[in-house]
Amino acid sequence: MTSHPSASRSRKAPAAARAALFALAVLLAAAPPAAAEYTKEQEKAIAALPAQYRTWLEEVELIIQDEELTAFLALAEDYQRDAFVKRFWRVRDPYQDTARNEYQDSYEERVLVARNEYGGMDEDRSRMLLLNGRPHGLVEVRCNLFKPLEIWFYAASPQFPYEFVLIFYREGSRYRLWRPFEGIDQLFDTLMGGRRDAQDYGGLLRQVQYECKDGEAIAAALGRVLAEGQLGYETLLGRIEERPELEQSEWVETFASYSTELPPDARALPAELALAFPGRHQSRTVLEGTLAVPRQAAAVAELAGSRTHNFVLIGEVLREGELFDSFRYRFDLPVDGAAAAEPAVATAENGAAAGGATANGHGDALPLVFHRYLRPGDYRLVVRLEDLNGGGFFRAEREIAVPEVEGAMPPPPPEDPETARLLAEANAFLDAGETALQIVPPRDAIQTGYVRFDTLSGGDGVARVAFALDGDTVLTKTRPPYSVELDLGPVPHPRTLEAIAYDAEGAELARDTLLINAGANRFAVELVEPRAGKTYRDSLTAEAEVQVPDGKTVERVELFWNETRIATLYQEPWTQPVIVPAEGEIAYLRAVAYLTDGNSTEDLVFVNAPDYLEELDVQFVELYATALDREGRPVEGIGRADLTVLEDGVAQEIARFETVRDLPVHVTVLLDVSASMEERLAGARDAAVGFLEATIEPKDRAAVITFNDHPNLAVKFTNDLSAIGAGLSGVDAERGTSLYDALVFGLYQFNGVKGQRAMLVLSDGKDESSRFTWEQALEYARRAGVTVYTIALDEAAHKRLTTLAEATGGRGFLTTAAELPAVYAAIEQELRSKYLIAYQSANTSGDTEFRRVEVRVARPGVEIKTMQGYYP
């Protein structure tokens, strides 16, 4: 492995720091990059690998992370290594919803070029090719002034979002990357009388232009490098040579926990493994495994009056020698009377359904139940069970033939008849996939006006299909095609469409739900099962569906029976068998989904609730507010007692109040790139980039939308400043202005994004061609709950933009291009000086009319700016 010099990006460095950075860069660059020093253990592990894996490590040397290398070398089996390699490329796939992995294909193509054209992976041209891709232009220099050179021209690369040039000179049979510390003499062929006086830049470049083929391109490249200076060019080389960062680095820790190998000197844990196929889920057969652990062999943990048995189950499913599926479960079972009324506690990590019985249930064994969904065929199952309290291990391998299941089959044989009885009702849910129903999503993300929705259905017995919009039935069709046409209104509000298939007796056969206008950043969990109004006696299979924002990953889904956690699932499908306690108090099942960044969302369903139970929709309102003095400067030190919140004139009780100076923020910049912006576009773009560089911290996210006669999402929500710079590079001023369309499009991107949200709009003109009206854009902004700051470069747009900004709790600015940095600085200060005010609305009427909000402050000369109201 090779180590390369790198220079981290800094915003502003004092002169002394710049000098130190330059000295460090020269020192690092003073010798060619050397091979990494492996530990003796790593060298031994690499040498012991089969040849194909040693070759793979050589090829990915420049991009594999240290933690990835450590995890890979720890794997014991080839099928695990093969699965690791697949996952390695998968987490780097920029478009994971497509069949092709563009990153892997491109990288492997570059590997072939490096081997076939450059003679190996360790040549400098190979390294630059692998990290930055093919150059956009290449000049082979064959001129008497120079040694043989190659000059590579890049418009941008994955490592660096701007133009740059690389110069390679031949030394023997290999090419080396030229670095400024070597001096420009290194490029010239002194034997042929090459020019060495680099002080006269102008004369040098003129000589190159006149005496060399492609002289203008060569001179341009040399001039660009010399103009950068040693510090600037070394910093650039550091950027393009550094190891690419990996956003999904948490995958390594997860994958490393999959091993079914036993540790040295593992103590045996007695257990029995029974397998059954109780039903099917859609086109797959359900494999149900039950591990029976003798009670007397299971250790007990005691903590704060709680006594539990605790186990971790790791499993692998192999097909034709390759890893087909892997899973991890955690089971936490209350002992004796510790939780006699509660269902089994089973935590499933990186796997699907887990289930079991409480430790004070029937029988002499603790049954630990897991489900996998497999297609018919032959597999090999490997499981490892660990007693976390006693330290014992059980390991088993089984060859299994998964059958084609036509209908429900009985649960496992009666090593624990009571558990089999309790799970029978949950297993009956597994055949719900026999009749399939799916709403076909529309092509466009934003849907307004009249839209037709079609369904795909399969199976027998469908007598009718009912369609419900936001919970209200709008149409029932008794014959195919099962479709519906809906008026979704003039602006893209989030809606929920549900299709339910029934048989002739009115029994439900299948259902599907489609979220309309949910946005690519919506994060939500919905409990599909259990359902309100359905009766469950002994057990049920909980099933949740999670909508995940683009580029994000679900870390886990937790299921709670009342407030007792019964399962934690780390991988789809989000299903869990649950034992229903004896009839008694009203109970509910709650699902909470978490992203890897800590954001969460939840859903709740009452189980076996009486008909008279009324669910009250309580509106919890969060206001992000700024306190400003008469000069428009943020005011600190405001307290809860200083504030009064009114909703439609009625005072509300403040439930939460805090200063949120460092709260993560999602911010979108809307930049006008219409023809009228031609002279001011460069300054406006640079000011926007400067604002984001100064504002966006690692915990924040920013998006960029450019607009002329239509909006364009130039950069999705990210904290990668290089990606932001790349998205704004090369923008041109052209065509007309659809300002209102851009406003609606920008606010739409916030659907599903929680927390502090802000949108900055910069424009110089009136709207010319939007399909949305001003009134529709204003009403949509009021519903969005996003603070909008508007920057007008012309009086024509200022009035309406300011009206919209103030309606959302933001501010409107009228300024010039030269003053943009100061305006952005003021906005940044406001974003980092917010107060969070939350209250539970006293209005429980259920109406959907606009509710006006006012926040008053008992401080002379101070004004509170927040959104003027909301739609419940």
Tab-separated table of N, CA and C in Angstrom, residues 66 91 111 171 178 180 390 425 436-437 480 642 649 675 688 715 750 774 794 806 852 870:
chain	number	residue	atom	x	y	z
A	66	ASP	N	-8.253	2.007	5.925
A	66	ASP	CA	-7.508	1.182	6.876
A	66	ASP	C	-8.421	0.193	7.590
A	91	VAL	N	-20.986	-0.139	-1.544
A	91	VAL	CA	-21.069	1.104	-0.775
A	91	VAL	C	-20.476	2.281	-1.544
A	111	VAL	N	-8.001	0.080	-14.074
A	111	VAL	CA	-7.011	-0.917	-13.668
A	111	VAL	C	-6.428	-1.611	-14.899
A	171	GLU	N	11.658	8.763	-17.025
A	171	GLU	CA	12.935	8.486	-16.389
A	171	GLU	C	13.206	7.005	-16.563
A	178	TRP	N	5.910	15.094	-12.171
A	178	TRP	CA	6.792	16.214	-11.827
A	178	TRP	C	6.199	17.023	-10.689
A	180	PRO	N	7.005	20.527	-8.067
A	180	PRO	CA	7.743	21.797	-8.117
A	180	PRO	C	9.085	21.771	-7.390
A	390	GLY	N	-22.917	-15.996	30.246
A	390	GLY	CA	-22.103	-17.133	30.659
A	390	GLY	C	-20.889	-17.389	29.807
A	425	GLU	N	-50.378	-18.289	15.056
A	425	GLU	CA	-51.125	-17.148	14.520
A	425	GLU	C	-50.194	-16.180	13.786
A	436	ALA	N	-51.007	-10.448	-4.678
A	436	ALA	CA	-50.151	-9.266	-4.674
A	436	ALA	C	-50.894	-8.084	-5.274
A	437	LEU	N	-50.623	-6.902	-4.741
A	437	LEU	CA	-51.210	-5.668	-5.246
A	437	LEU	C	-50.172	-4.570	-5.097
A	480	PRO	N	-61.050	-5.263	-13.302
A	480	PRO	CA	-59.834	-4.624	-13.804
A	480	PRO	C	-60.140	-3.805	-15.052
A	642	ASP	N	-39.602	35.793	28.918
A	642	ASP	CA	-39.741	37.010	28.110
A	642	ASP	C	-40.754	36.857	26.989
A	649	GLY	N	-54.622	34.188	18.200
A	649	GLY	CA	-54.949	35.086	19.287
A	649	GLY	C	-55.064	34.442	20.654
A	675	ALA	N	-30.761	34.891	-18.087
A	675	ALA	CA	-29.907	35.715	-18.939
A	675	ALA	C	-29.584	37.061	-18.309
A	688	ALA	N	-22.123	32.719	-2.949
A	688	ALA	CA	-22.889	31.584	-2.435
A	688	ALA	C	-21.962	30.468	-1.947
A	715	VAL	N	-27.032	20.295	-6.776
A	715	VAL	CA	-26.351	19.523	-5.729
A	715	VAL	C	-27.386	19.058	-4.714
A	750	PHE	N	-37.455	19.886	0.790
A	750	PHE	CA	-37.389	19.766	2.252
A	750	PHE	C	-38.405	18.763	2.805
A	774	TRP	N	-48.065	33.349	-7.954
A	774	TRP	CA	-47.489	33.925	-6.743
A	774	TRP	C	-48.263	33.467	-5.508
A	794	ASP	N	-32.522	43.440	-7.617
A	794	ASP	CA	-33.258	44.432	-8.386
A	794	ASP	C	-34.552	44.736	-7.638
A	806	GLU	N	-40.776	37.034	5.074
A	806	GLU	CA	-41.327	37.381	6.387
A	806	GLU	C	-42.444	36.435	6.797
A	852	ARG	N	-52.714	31.223	12.515
A	852	ARG	CA	-51.741	32.307	12.621
A	852	ARG	C	-51.010	32.228	13.963
A	870	TYR	N	-49.128	28.256	10.370
A	870	TYR	CA	-48.910	26.929	9.785
A	870	TYR	C	-50.264	26.309	9.455
